[in-house]
Amino acid sequence: MHCHFQTSNSLPIVPQSSPQLPFRLPILPFCHRRRRPPPPLRRRHSALPLSLRVSSSVGYQISNSSTSKEEAEKLVSSNKRVRAYPFHEIEPKWQRYWEEHKTFRTPDDDDLDTTKPKFYVLDMFPYPSGAGLHVGHPLGYTATDILARFKRMQGFNVLHPMGWDAFGLPAEQYAIQTGTHPKITTMRNIERFRAQLKSLGFSYDWDREISTTEPEYYKWTQWIFLQLLKRGLAYQAEVPVNWCPALGTVLANEEVVDGVSERGGHPVIRKPMRQWMLRITAYADSLLEDLDDLDWPDSIKEMQRNWIGRSEGAEVDFDVIIADGQQSSEKITVYTTRPDTIFGATYLVLAPEHKLVSSIISEAQRKHVEEYVELAARKSDLERTELQKEKTGVFTGCYARNPVNGEAVPIWIADYVLGSYGTGAIMAVPAHDERDHEFALKYDIPIRGVVMPDNESFTGFENNPYSGPGTVRNSSSSASGLDVNGLPNKEAAFRITEWLEQTGNGKRKVNFKLRDWLFARQRYWGEPIPVIFLDDTGETVPLPEIELPVTLPELDDFTPTGSGEPPLAKAASWVITYDPSSGRPAKRETNTMPQWAGSCWYYLRFMDPKNSKRLVDEEKERYWSPVDVYVGGAEHAVLHLLYARFWHKVLYDIGVVSTKEPFHCVINQGIILGEVEYMACRDPDGNLISADSVEESTEYTQEKVAEEQVTKSGDFFVLKDNPTIRVTARAHKMSKSRGNVVNPDDVVLEFGADSLRLYEMFMGPLRDSKPWNTSGIEGVHRFLARAWRLIVGSPLPNGDFKEGTVAIDEEPSAEQLRALHKCIDKVTLEIEATRFNTGISAMMEFINAAYKWEILPRSTAEAFVLLLSPYAPHMAEELWSRLGHSNSLAYEPFPKANPEYLKESTVTLPVQINGKTRGTIQVDKQCSEDEAFRLACTDSKLSKFLDGQRIKKRIYVPGKILNVILDLQKVKVGQR
């Protein structure tokens, strides 16, 4: 399909079809100073066909009627490619300019005017992988860059830095596989990431760039560790870890899948090892309470609340019963949030790693219990607590006495109870807990309901556990003197807890799901822990702060030792040292810090990255804290944000920082998925079958269908050739394995960085996930081309553009001012609300309106360019320069909307005929009665009521109503 459109150079534009769309919309150039319609297109049959063909990527092939036949033939033979606008020249030019002039350098020291407001906007620290960026990464980076540029133009001091979370497991694994030192790999990856980010025009202050692998940086990570150690917040303990005997190393939870190592598929067991821990639980209450004051997504705050898991309940002591029925000296202490249900406890459960397991099991059950404990040791905590998994357990052969009624209840071992939560033991009440109920049904354990719901339709506890409020029953004992029958369950819980405390059988207890942070890693590529161990006593000695940084030794062999010792143990000359204070022989700690360490406080170092004497200068920290907007993926919602908040609160308590919280506002951007994949189903005979007819039991295969073979029918997609066959449409997360990764380098090469930035913001709300669509980026590329041609004009015959612009020094009309200020108002509001996609829509509407004008006033063009600049900074800088400005627009004032031009100039006026509303007309607010009547008479709907009628009276209320009263007096026949 070919559609011809007239251009200012009398060139027809022929949109070329693409695989995605049947045709492309044309890029209409702006015809300036046009006082009358253009003359009709005339074909010159003696010349070559006239065409300006939109290519399938970014360019045009051009010929012109004013070009000689020979010149035209030469252009065609050389296949001259002319881009829609010269982004390939503009973007490198302005990136060089920004770098040479340090345009985005944040003022420091004496240059910083602290009387101005500040805006600190930060991206979550990226890990520089060898794969580089894919188009999902720039989504958040573009959003923060728009905010940074916007705030600079509003007169704020802006801190917008970038750095690298570069220690960690991936670089070490690559080093083991290839023999390449992780430092070399890391530096190479950083250089690639940096180059890609610069190619997208992000306004980072590269003078503040930091990396966690630099000794100048991790010196202060080590310093923070020493402060934690001084305050008892860092300590050593023997804790269970994921130990892989075959690999000879400890694995993180995410490296264990179904009980085996992700690398190699070797069995992994839970093994106690001495590890460094951080006492984050000491700040549990503060971490929980201060969430209320944060401008964070409710979902993220709720995830943190659940992770911290504060609960109020009671600890209860159950005496262990020995073989002859006598009470032993051993007690099992359980923690419960439902003391009101204690009369319904029909068994106890110990975690397989509970310290009493080996001492209380009967000889008859010992072999079964030991086998079960060994199997449980191979599972991660995540596997053990998965709600959907089938519950398993083993009876110990022993019992314990319930203190409230003296009943002997069996003691079981089950892996759904963790040794790290509470006391590692629970009282199981199957009538009122889903996990306990499932376990009791499987092992035929009694189920006793003690809290009755107020719902008469309740069918009983055998089929459904009930965990809600109700009235207590079956809860009295003459032996203990405790009777709570008939009480509401909350009051019963209070009475029972009171009885436990009075009788010495238990106490009130606040508990947290939050566990102390396992801080040690048996790795090479991480921050060394700044402690030593004296040879003669084994005493742990923190190194003096003057000895920092403790730098990593150079190693050629990074493989695990196989003994559980970290790779650093191989650096014998580094390990053997002495105590700087006493001179006594000592050995260094060979564990390293986890990757989380450097990312816990990097936002502070950006405030003062070159300070060799302090972690951060006090005055700079007071000015820049807290981070105003922090953007990153929701996958960091709990651990990174929780750890950073913990360290920040410790630094607040010791006077290093001035705020209780590090990040005021957190935004989680969505995920950019791969392009939508269409899949058709075939039955075993190879026949196509509709996706809606496929059931779980149906045997079928799937095959990919090209987009051009599919059409939408209602809410679904069907085959064009056979609309009865519905296909599935799904976008998947970008991954190498699926082959749906889109490289931003390719997009920038074909469409330019500004188009990529604009498209990622235009795809939909920032916080939503959305699929990539190449035809979508072509659309925003056309918009940018229209904006360029609106201000610069149409291309010359050779595809180049004239210098300067077509804007003229003329006062804008009222219509132009209304269109401009409406755009200013919308774009400003949408940037502030991070609704970037609707801000782009407003600019598109403005361009559409501007193409109808006969002239383009310079002041209007300049204001629009400033609006565009946070989104498409390269094009905006070039247009600003062409409009006659010698300096960057980065610090030009952002346009402000004038409320006068936002008022609607017209109103909808109801028109009545003899008191009955017959229609409406659009009139100016200051419209006179005569003008309103004239408009009513010319309206197609109203004129039939007014034509040829005698008007008796007109009633006019400006802006409200026009009522026309007709003279309905009958005229006698034969009389005039």
mmCIF file with all atom_site columns, N, CA, C and O in Angstrom, residues 340 470 472 484 486-497:
data_model
loop_
_atom_site.group_PDB
_atom_site.id
_atom_site.type_symbol
_atom_site.label_atom_id
_atom_site.label_alt_id
_atom_site.label_comp_id
_atom_site.label_asym_id
_atom_site.label_entity_id
_atom_site.label_seq_id
_atom_site.pdbx_PDB_ins_code
_atom_site.Cartn_x
_atom_site.Cartn_y
_atom_site.Cartn_z
_atom_site.occupancy
_atom_site.B_iso_or_equiv
_atom_site.pdbx_formal_charge
_atom_site.auth_seq_id
_atom_site.auth_comp_id
_atom_site.auth_asym_id
_atom_site.auth_atom_id
_atom_site.pdbx_PDB_model_num
ATOM 1  N N  . ASP A 1 340 ? -3.825  -18.768 73.369 1.00 0.00 ? 340 ASP A N  1
ATOM 2  C CA . ASP A 1 340 ? -5.242  -19.093 73.576 1.00 0.00 ? 340 ASP A CA 1
ATOM 3  C C  . ASP A 1 340 ? -5.577  -20.500 73.104 1.00 0.00 ? 340 ASP A C  1
ATOM 4  O O  . ASP A 1 340 ? -6.613  -21.051 73.490 1.00 0.00 ? 340 ASP A O  1
ATOM 5  N N  . GLY A 1 470 ? -12.746 -16.067 67.811 1.00 0.00 ? 470 GLY A N  1
ATOM 6  C CA . GLY A 1 470 ? -13.919 -16.842 68.210 1.00 0.00 ? 470 GLY A CA 1
ATOM 7  C C  . GLY A 1 470 ? -13.996 -16.978 69.715 1.00 0.00 ? 470 GLY A C  1
ATOM 8  O O  . GLY A 1 470 ? -13.324 -16.266 70.474 1.00 0.00 ? 470 GLY A O  1
ATOM 9  N N  . VAL A 1 472 ? -13.686 -19.428 73.125 1.00 0.00 ? 472 VAL A N  1
ATOM 10 C CA . VAL A 1 472 ? -12.867 -20.554 73.571 1.00 0.00 ? 472 VAL A CA 1
ATOM 11 C C  . VAL A 1 472 ? -13.743 -21.630 74.204 1.00 0.00 ? 472 VAL A C  1
ATOM 12 O O  . VAL A 1 472 ? -14.681 -21.342 74.951 1.00 0.00 ? 472 VAL A O  1
ATOM 13 N N  . VAL A 1 484 ? -10.716 -21.087 80.921 1.00 0.00 ? 484 VAL A N  1
ATOM 14 C CA . VAL A 1 484 ? -10.970 -19.920 80.056 1.00 0.00 ? 484 VAL A CA 1
ATOM 15 C C  . VAL A 1 484 ? -12.130 -20.196 79.113 1.00 0.00 ? 484 VAL A C  1
ATOM 16 O O  . VAL A 1 484 ? -12.321 -19.470 78.137 1.00 0.00 ? 484 VAL A O  1
ATOM 17 N N  . GLY A 1 486 ? -15.551 -20.106 77.258 1.00 0.00 ? 486 GLY A N  1
ATOM 18 C CA . GLY A 1 486 ? -16.546 -19.057 77.077 1.00 0.00 ? 486 GLY A CA 1
ATOM 19 C C  . GLY A 1 486 ? -15.985 -17.674 76.867 1.00 0.00 ? 486 GLY A C  1
ATOM 20 O O  . GLY A 1 486 ? -16.737 -16.737 76.571 1.00 0.00 ? 486 GLY A O  1
ATOM 21 N N  . LEU A 1 487 ? -14.671 -17.519 77.000 1.00 0.00 ? 487 LEU A N  1
ATOM 22 C CA . LEU A 1 487 ? -14.068 -16.203 76.803 1.00 0.00 ? 487 LEU A CA 1
ATOM 23 C C  . LEU A 1 487 ? -13.761 -15.961 75.321 1.00 0.00 ? 487 LEU A C  1
ATOM 24 O O  . LEU A 1 487 ? -13.483 -16.911 74.586 1.00 0.00 ? 487 LEU A O  1
ATOM 25 N N  . PRO A 1 488 ? -13.773 -14.697 74.883 1.00 0.00 ? 488 PRO A N  1
ATOM 26 C CA . PRO A 1 488 ? -13.228 -14.397 73.550 1.00 0.00 ? 488 PRO A CA 1
ATOM 27 C C  . PRO A 1 488 ? -11.756 -14.795 73.520 1.00 0.00 ? 488 PRO A C  1
ATOM 28 O O  . PRO A 1 488 ? -11.053 -14.686 74.535 1.00 0.00 ? 488 PRO A O  1
ATOM 29 N N  . ASN A 1 489 ? -11.285 -15.268 72.376 1.00 0.00 ? 489 ASN A N  1
ATOM 30 C CA . ASN A 1 489 ? -9.947  -15.871 72.351 1.00 0.00 ? 489 ASN A CA 1
ATOM 31 C C  . ASN A 1 489 ? -8.839  -14.891 72.719 1.00 0.00 ? 489 ASN A C  1
ATOM 32 O O  . ASN A 1 489 ? -7.817  -15.284 73.300 1.00 0.00 ? 489 ASN A O  1
ATOM 33 N N  . LYS A 1 490 ? -9.010  -13.585 72.426 1.00 0.00 ? 490 LYS A N  1
ATOM 34 C CA . LYS A 1 490 ? -7.978  -12.619 72.795 1.00 0.00 ? 490 LYS A CA 1
ATOM 35 C C  . LYS A 1 490 ? -7.869  -12.491 74.305 1.00 0.00 ? 490 LYS A C  1
ATOM 36 O O  . LYS A 1 490 ? -6.754  -12.426 74.856 1.00 0.00 ? 490 LYS A O  1
ATOM 37 N N  . GLU A 1 491 ? -9.000  -12.461 74.975 1.00 0.00 ? 491 GLU A N  1
ATOM 38 C CA . GLU A 1 491 ? -8.972  -12.381 76.449 1.00 0.00 ? 491 GLU A CA 1
ATOM 39 C C  . GLU A 1 491 ? -8.414  -13.672 77.037 1.00 0.00 ? 491 GLU A C  1
ATOM 40 O O  . GLU A 1 491 ? -7.673  -13.660 78.019 1.00 0.00 ? 491 GLU A O  1
ATOM 41 N N  . ALA A 1 492 ? -8.755  -14.798 76.411 1.00 0.00 ? 492 ALA A N  1
ATOM 42 C CA . ALA A 1 492 ? -8.228  -16.080 76.881 1.00 0.00 ? 492 ALA A CA 1
ATOM 43 C C  . ALA A 1 492 ? -6.713  -16.123 76.759 1.00 0.00 ? 492 ALA A C  1
ATOM 44 O O  . ALA A 1 492 ? -6.015  -16.632 77.656 1.00 0.00 ? 492 ALA A O  1
ATOM 45 N N  . ALA A 1 493 ? -6.161  -15.573 75.663 1.00 0.00 ? 493 ALA A N  1
ATOM 46 C CA . ALA A 1 493 ? -4.711  -15.541 75.471 1.00 0.00 ? 493 ALA A CA 1
ATOM 47 C C  . ALA A 1 493 ? -4.045  -14.752 76.598 1.00 0.00 ? 493 ALA A C  1
ATOM 48 O O  . ALA A 1 493 ? -2.998  -15.157 77.124 1.00 0.00 ? 493 ALA A O  1
ATOM 49 N N  . PHE A 1 494 ? -4.658  -13.627 76.968 1.00 0.00 ? 494 PHE A N  1
ATOM 50 C CA . PHE A 1 494 ? -4.102  -12.810 78.046 1.00 0.00 ? 494 PHE A CA 1
ATOM 51 C C  . PHE A 1 494 ? -4.122  -13.578 79.366 1.00 0.00 ? 494 PHE A C  1
ATOM 52 O O  . PHE A 1 494 ? -3.132  -13.592 80.110 1.00 0.00 ? 494 PHE A O  1
ATOM 53 N N  . ARG A 1 495 ? -5.261  -14.237 79.670 1.00 0.00 ? 495 ARG A N  1
ATOM 54 C CA . ARG A 1 495 ? -5.393  -14.985 80.937 1.00 0.00 ? 495 ARG A CA 1
ATOM 55 C C  . ARG A 1 495 ? -4.402  -16.135 81.005 1.00 0.00 ? 495 ARG A C  1
ATOM 56 O O  . ARG A 1 495 ? -3.785  -16.389 82.052 1.00 0.00 ? 495 ARG A O  1
ATOM 57 N N  . ILE A 1 496 ? -4.242  -16.862 79.910 1.00 0.00 ? 496 ILE A N  1
ATOM 58 C CA . ILE A 1 496 ? -3.333  -18.020 79.894 1.00 0.00 ? 496 ILE A CA 1
ATOM 59 C C  . ILE A 1 496 ? -1.890  -17.558 80.070 1.00 0.00 ? 496 ILE A C  1
ATOM 60 O O  . ILE A 1 496 ? -1.112  -18.165 80.830 1.00 0.00 ? 496 ILE A O  1
ATOM 61 N N  . THR A 1 497 ? -1.497  -16.478 79.378 1.00 0.00 ? 497 THR A N  1
ATOM 62 C CA . THR A 1 497 ? -0.128  -15.961 79.516 1.00 0.00 ? 497 THR A CA 1
ATOM 63 C C  . THR A 1 497 ? 0.121   -15.512 80.945 1.00 0.00 ? 497 THR A C  1
ATOM 64 O O  . THR A 1 497 ? 1.213   -15.742 81.505 1.00 0.00 ? 497 THR A O  1
#
